[in-house]
Coordinates of C-alpha atoms in Angstrom, one line a residue:
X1 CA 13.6 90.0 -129.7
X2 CA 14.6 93.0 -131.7
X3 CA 13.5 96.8 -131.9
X4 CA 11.7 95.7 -134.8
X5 CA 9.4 93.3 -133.2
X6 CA 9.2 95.4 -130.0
X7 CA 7.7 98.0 -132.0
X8 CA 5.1 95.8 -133.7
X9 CA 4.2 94.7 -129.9
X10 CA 4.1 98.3 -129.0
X11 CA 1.9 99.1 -132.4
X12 CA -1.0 96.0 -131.7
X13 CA -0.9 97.5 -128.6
X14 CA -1.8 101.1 -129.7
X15 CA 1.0 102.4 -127.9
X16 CA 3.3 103.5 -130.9
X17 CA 2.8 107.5 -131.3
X18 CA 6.1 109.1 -131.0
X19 CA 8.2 105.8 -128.7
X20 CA 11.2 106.5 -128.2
X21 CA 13.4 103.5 -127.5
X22 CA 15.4 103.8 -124.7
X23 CA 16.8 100.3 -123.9
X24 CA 16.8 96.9 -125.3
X25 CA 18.1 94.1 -123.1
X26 CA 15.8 91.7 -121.9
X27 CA 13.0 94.1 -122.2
X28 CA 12.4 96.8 -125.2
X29 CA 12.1 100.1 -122.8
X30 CA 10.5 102.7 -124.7
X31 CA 9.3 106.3 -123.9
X32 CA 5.6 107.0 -125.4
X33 CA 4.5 110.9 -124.3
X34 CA 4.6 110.6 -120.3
X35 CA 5.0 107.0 -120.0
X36 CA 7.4 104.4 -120.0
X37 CA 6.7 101.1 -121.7
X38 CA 8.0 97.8 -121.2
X39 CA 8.1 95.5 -123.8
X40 CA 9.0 91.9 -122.2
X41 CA 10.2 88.8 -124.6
X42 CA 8.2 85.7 -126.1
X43 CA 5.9 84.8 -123.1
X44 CA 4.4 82.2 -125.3
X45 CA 7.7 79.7 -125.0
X46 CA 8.7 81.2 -121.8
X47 CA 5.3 81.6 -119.8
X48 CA 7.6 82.8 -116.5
X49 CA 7.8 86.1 -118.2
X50 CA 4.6 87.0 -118.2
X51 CA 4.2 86.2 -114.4
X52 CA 7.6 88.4 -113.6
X53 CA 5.5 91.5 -115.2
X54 CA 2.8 91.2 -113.1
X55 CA 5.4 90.5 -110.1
X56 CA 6.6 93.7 -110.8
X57 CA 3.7 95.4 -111.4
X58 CA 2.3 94.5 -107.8
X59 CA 5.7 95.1 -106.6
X60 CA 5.1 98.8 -107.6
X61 CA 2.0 98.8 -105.9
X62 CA 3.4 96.9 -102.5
X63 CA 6.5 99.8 -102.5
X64 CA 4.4 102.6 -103.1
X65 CA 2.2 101.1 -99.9
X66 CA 5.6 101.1 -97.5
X67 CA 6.6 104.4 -98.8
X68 CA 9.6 104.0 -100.6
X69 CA 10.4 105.8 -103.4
X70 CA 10.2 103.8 -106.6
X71 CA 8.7 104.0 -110.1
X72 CA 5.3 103.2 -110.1
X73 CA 3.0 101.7 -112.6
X74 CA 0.8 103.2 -114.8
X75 CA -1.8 100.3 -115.0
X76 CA -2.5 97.7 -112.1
X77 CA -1.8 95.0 -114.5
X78 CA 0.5 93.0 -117.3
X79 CA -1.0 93.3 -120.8
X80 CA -0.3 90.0 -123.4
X81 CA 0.2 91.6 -126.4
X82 CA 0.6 88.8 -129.5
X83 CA 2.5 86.9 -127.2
X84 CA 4.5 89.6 -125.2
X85 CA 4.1 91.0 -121.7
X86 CA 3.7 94.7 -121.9
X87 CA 3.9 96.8 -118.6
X88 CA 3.4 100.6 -118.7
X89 CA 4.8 103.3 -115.8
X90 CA 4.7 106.7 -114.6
X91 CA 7.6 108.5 -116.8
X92 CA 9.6 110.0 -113.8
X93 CA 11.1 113.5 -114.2
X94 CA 14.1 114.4 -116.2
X95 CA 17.4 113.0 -113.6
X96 CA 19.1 116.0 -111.6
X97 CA 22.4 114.0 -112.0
X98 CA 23.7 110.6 -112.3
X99 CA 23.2 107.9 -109.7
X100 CA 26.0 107.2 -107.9
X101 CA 26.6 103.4 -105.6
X102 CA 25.7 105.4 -102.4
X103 CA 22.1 106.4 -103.7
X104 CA 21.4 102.9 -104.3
X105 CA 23.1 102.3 -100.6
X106 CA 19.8 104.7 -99.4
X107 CA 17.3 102.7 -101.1
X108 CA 18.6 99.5 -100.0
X109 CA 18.7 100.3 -96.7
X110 CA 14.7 100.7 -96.8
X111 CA 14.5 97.9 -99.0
X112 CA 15.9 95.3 -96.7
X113 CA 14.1 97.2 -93.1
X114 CA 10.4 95.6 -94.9
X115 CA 9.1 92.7 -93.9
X116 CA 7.8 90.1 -96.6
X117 CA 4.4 92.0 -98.3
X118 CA 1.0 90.6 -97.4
X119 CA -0.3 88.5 -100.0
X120 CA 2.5 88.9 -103.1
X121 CA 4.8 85.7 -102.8
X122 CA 8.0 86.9 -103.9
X123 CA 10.1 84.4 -105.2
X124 CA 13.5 83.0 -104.2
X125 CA 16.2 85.1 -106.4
X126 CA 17.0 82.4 -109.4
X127 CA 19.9 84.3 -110.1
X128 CA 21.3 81.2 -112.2
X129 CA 17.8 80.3 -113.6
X130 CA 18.3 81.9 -116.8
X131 CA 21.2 80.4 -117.9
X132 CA 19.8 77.7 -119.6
X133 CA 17.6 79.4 -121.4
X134 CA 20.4 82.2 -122.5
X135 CA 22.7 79.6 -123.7
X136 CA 20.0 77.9 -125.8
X137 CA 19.4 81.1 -127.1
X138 CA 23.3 81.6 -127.8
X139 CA 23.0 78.2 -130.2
X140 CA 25.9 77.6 -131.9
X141 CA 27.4 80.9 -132.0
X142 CA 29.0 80.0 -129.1
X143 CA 31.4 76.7 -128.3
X144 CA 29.7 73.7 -126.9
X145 CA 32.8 73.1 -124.3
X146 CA 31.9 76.7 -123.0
X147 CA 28.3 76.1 -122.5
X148 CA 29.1 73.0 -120.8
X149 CA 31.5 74.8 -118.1
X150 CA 29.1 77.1 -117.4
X151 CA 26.3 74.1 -116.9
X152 CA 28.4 73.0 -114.5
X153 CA 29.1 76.3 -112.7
X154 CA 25.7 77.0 -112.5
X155 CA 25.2 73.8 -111.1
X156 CA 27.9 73.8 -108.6
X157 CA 27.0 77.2 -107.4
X158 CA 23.7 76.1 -106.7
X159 CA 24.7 73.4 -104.6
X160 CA 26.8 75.5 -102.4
X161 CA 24.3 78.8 -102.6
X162 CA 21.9 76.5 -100.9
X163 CA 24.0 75.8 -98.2
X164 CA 25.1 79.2 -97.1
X165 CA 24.8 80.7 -93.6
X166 CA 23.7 84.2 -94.3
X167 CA 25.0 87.6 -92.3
X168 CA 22.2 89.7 -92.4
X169 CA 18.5 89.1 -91.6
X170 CA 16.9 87.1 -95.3
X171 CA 13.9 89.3 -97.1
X172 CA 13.2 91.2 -99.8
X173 CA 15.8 92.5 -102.1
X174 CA 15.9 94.3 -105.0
X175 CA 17.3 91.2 -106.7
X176 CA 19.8 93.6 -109.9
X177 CA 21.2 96.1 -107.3
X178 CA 23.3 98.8 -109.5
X179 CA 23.1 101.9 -109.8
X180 CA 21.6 102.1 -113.5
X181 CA 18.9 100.9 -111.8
X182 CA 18.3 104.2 -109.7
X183 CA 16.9 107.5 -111.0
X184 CA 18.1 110.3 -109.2
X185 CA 14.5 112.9 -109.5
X186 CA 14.3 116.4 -108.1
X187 CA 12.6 114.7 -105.3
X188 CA 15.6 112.2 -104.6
X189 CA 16.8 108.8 -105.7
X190 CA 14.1 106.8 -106.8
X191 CA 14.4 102.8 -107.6
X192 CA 13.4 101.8 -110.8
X193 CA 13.7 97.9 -112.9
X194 CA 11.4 96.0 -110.5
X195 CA 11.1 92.2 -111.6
X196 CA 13.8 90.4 -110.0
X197 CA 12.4 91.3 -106.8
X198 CA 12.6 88.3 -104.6
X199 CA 12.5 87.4 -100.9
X200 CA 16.0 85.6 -99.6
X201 CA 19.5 86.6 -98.9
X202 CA 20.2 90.3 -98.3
X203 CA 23.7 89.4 -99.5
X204 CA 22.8 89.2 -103.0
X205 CA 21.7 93.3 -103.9
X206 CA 25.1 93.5 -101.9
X207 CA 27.6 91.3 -104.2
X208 CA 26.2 93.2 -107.1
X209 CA 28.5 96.4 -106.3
X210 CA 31.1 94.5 -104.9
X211 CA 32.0 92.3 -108.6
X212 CA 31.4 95.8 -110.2
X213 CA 34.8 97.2 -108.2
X214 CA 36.2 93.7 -109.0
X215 CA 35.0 93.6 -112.6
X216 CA 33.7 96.5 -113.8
X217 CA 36.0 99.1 -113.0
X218 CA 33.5 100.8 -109.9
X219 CA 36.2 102.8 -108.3
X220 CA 37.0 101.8 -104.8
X221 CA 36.2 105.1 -103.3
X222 CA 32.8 105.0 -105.3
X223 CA 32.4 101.2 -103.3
X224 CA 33.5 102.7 -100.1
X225 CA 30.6 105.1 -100.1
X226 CA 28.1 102.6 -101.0
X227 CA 29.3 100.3 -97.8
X228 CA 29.7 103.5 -95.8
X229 CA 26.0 104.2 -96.8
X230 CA 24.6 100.8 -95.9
X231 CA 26.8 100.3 -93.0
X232 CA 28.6 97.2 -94.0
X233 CA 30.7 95.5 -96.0
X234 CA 29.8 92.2 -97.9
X235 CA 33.3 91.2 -98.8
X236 CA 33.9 90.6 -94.7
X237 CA 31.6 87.4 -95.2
X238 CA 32.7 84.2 -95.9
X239 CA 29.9 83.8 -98.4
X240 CA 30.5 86.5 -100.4
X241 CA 32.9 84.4 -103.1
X242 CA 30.1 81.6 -103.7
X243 CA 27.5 84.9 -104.6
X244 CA 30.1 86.7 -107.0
X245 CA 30.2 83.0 -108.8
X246 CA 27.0 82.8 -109.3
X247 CA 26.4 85.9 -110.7
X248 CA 29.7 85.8 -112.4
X249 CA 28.3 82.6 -113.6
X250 CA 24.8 84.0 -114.8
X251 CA 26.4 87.2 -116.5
X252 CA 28.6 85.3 -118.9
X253 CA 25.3 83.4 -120.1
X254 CA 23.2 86.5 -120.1
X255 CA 26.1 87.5 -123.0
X256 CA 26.0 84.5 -124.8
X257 CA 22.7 85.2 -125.6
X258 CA 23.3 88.1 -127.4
X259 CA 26.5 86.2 -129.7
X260 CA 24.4 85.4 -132.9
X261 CA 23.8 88.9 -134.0
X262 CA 26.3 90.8 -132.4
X263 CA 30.7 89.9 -132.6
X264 CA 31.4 92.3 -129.4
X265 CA 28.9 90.2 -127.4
X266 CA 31.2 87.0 -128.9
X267 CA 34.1 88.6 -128.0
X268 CA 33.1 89.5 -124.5
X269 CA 31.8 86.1 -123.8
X270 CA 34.7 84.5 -124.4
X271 CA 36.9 87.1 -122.7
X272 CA 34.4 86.2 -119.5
X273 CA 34.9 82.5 -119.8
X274 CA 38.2 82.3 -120.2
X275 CA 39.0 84.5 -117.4
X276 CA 37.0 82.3 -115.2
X277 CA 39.0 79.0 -116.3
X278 CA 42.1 80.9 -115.5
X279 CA 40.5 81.3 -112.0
X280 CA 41.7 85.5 -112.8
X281 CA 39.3 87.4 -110.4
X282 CA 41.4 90.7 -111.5
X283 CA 40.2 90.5 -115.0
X284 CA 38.4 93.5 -116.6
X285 CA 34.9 92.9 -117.9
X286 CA 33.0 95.4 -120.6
X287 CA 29.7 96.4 -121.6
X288 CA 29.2 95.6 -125.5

């Protein structure tokens, strides 16, 4: 999916006065007057995207119910809009600053205190469940050899994901724990990119920050406030290198989609895969 074809969506839908686009990843964010729409990809070949809309729609609904502070929806369901789920939400107020790791530490903390919500089964976090469907998408921009390594990393990780023993208590988590995914309002820090909620191992929103220090160039003073915040340190479990696989894993793929049409995102990819053959944990990955 392209701008272009997020704004047809957004046109059928009669929501095209004015949008503004403000991100295009796996969904086409776009500002219309004092809302935020979500434009989500072909839900025709991949019907599981239409169901992660209204996930996170009645996510919205379930976090507004336990009081914590996080967007909230501006219709109680998913439109299907020529073949695309379309979500709209509150816009939330201008940011007082940028979110930093130990604002998402705050939200987290009330995150992981709920119990499973009443009637909305959240699912397991598929954090390697996409690959398949990224590399696909990657073609032949990409080498066969590298798709197949990554097969079998997803694979392998699987295997041993299923056998860890976690640390804390398994629930709900936010599922893409970073900060970008935090809105600091006049009213606080307020979470925000809802649909990989899922119910299982705390351990995963906690990973997240702790490849960004490894990979990403999060400061280590910036990390030490986030564990400070939460009150603990995922790095001190013996799990914590089979989770940064995985998601090391799923992050090269999510890149390989994006090869066909854009050489940073080929160059990336293979910077990614190559420093995970090496086995070099130190190397520096980039946005493109």
């Amino acid at each position: 999916m392209n701008e272009m074809r997020a704004r047809e969506v957004l046109t059928a839908a009669g929501l095209s006065g004015g949008a503004e686009l403000l991100a295009l990843g796996e969904n086409a964010v776009f500002a219309v007057g004092d809302l935020v729409v979500k434009v989500g990809r072909d839900a025709v070949r991949h019907p599981e995207l239409r169901d992660r809309a209204e996930r996170e729609v009645a996510v919205a609904r379930w976090l507004a119910d336990s009081g914590v502070p996080a967007v909230r929806a501006a219709e109680s369901t998913a439109r299907l809009v020529e073949g695309h789920p379309v979500t709209l939400w509150h816009r939330l107020p201008d940011a007082v600053r940028p979110a930093e790791p130990r604002d998402l530490a705050q939200l987290l903390t009330l995150v992981h205190a709920l119990p499973a919500p009443d009637g909305l089964g959240l699912p397991r976090r598929e954090l390697l469940g996409g690959v398949e469907r990224w590399l696909r998408l990657a073609g032949d921009a990409i080498d066969p050899a590298d798709a197949d390594y990554l097969r079998e990393r997803r694979d392998g990780f699987t295997t041993a994901a299923a056998a860890l023993v976690p640390h804390l208590p398994p629930g709900p988590i936010h599922g893409d724990a970073l900060p970008r995914n935090v809105h600091v309002s006049p009213d606080g820090p307020v979470l925000v990119d809802l649909e990989t909620f899922s119910s299982d191992l705390r351990e995963h929103d906690l990973v997240v920050l702790a490849l960004s220090r490894d990979r990403y160039g999060l400061a280590p003073e910036a990390y030490d406030a986030f564990t400070a915040a939460y009150g603990w340190d995922v790095r001190e479990w013996e799990g914590c290198a089979v989770l940064r696989g995985a998601r090391e894993t799923a992050s090269c793929a999510w890149v390989s989609q994006h090869a066909p049409v854009n050489p940073k995102a080929l160059t990336e990819f293979r910077r990614r895969v190559a420093s995970l053959r090496d086995g070099d944990t130190a190397v520096r990955w980039y946005p493109f």
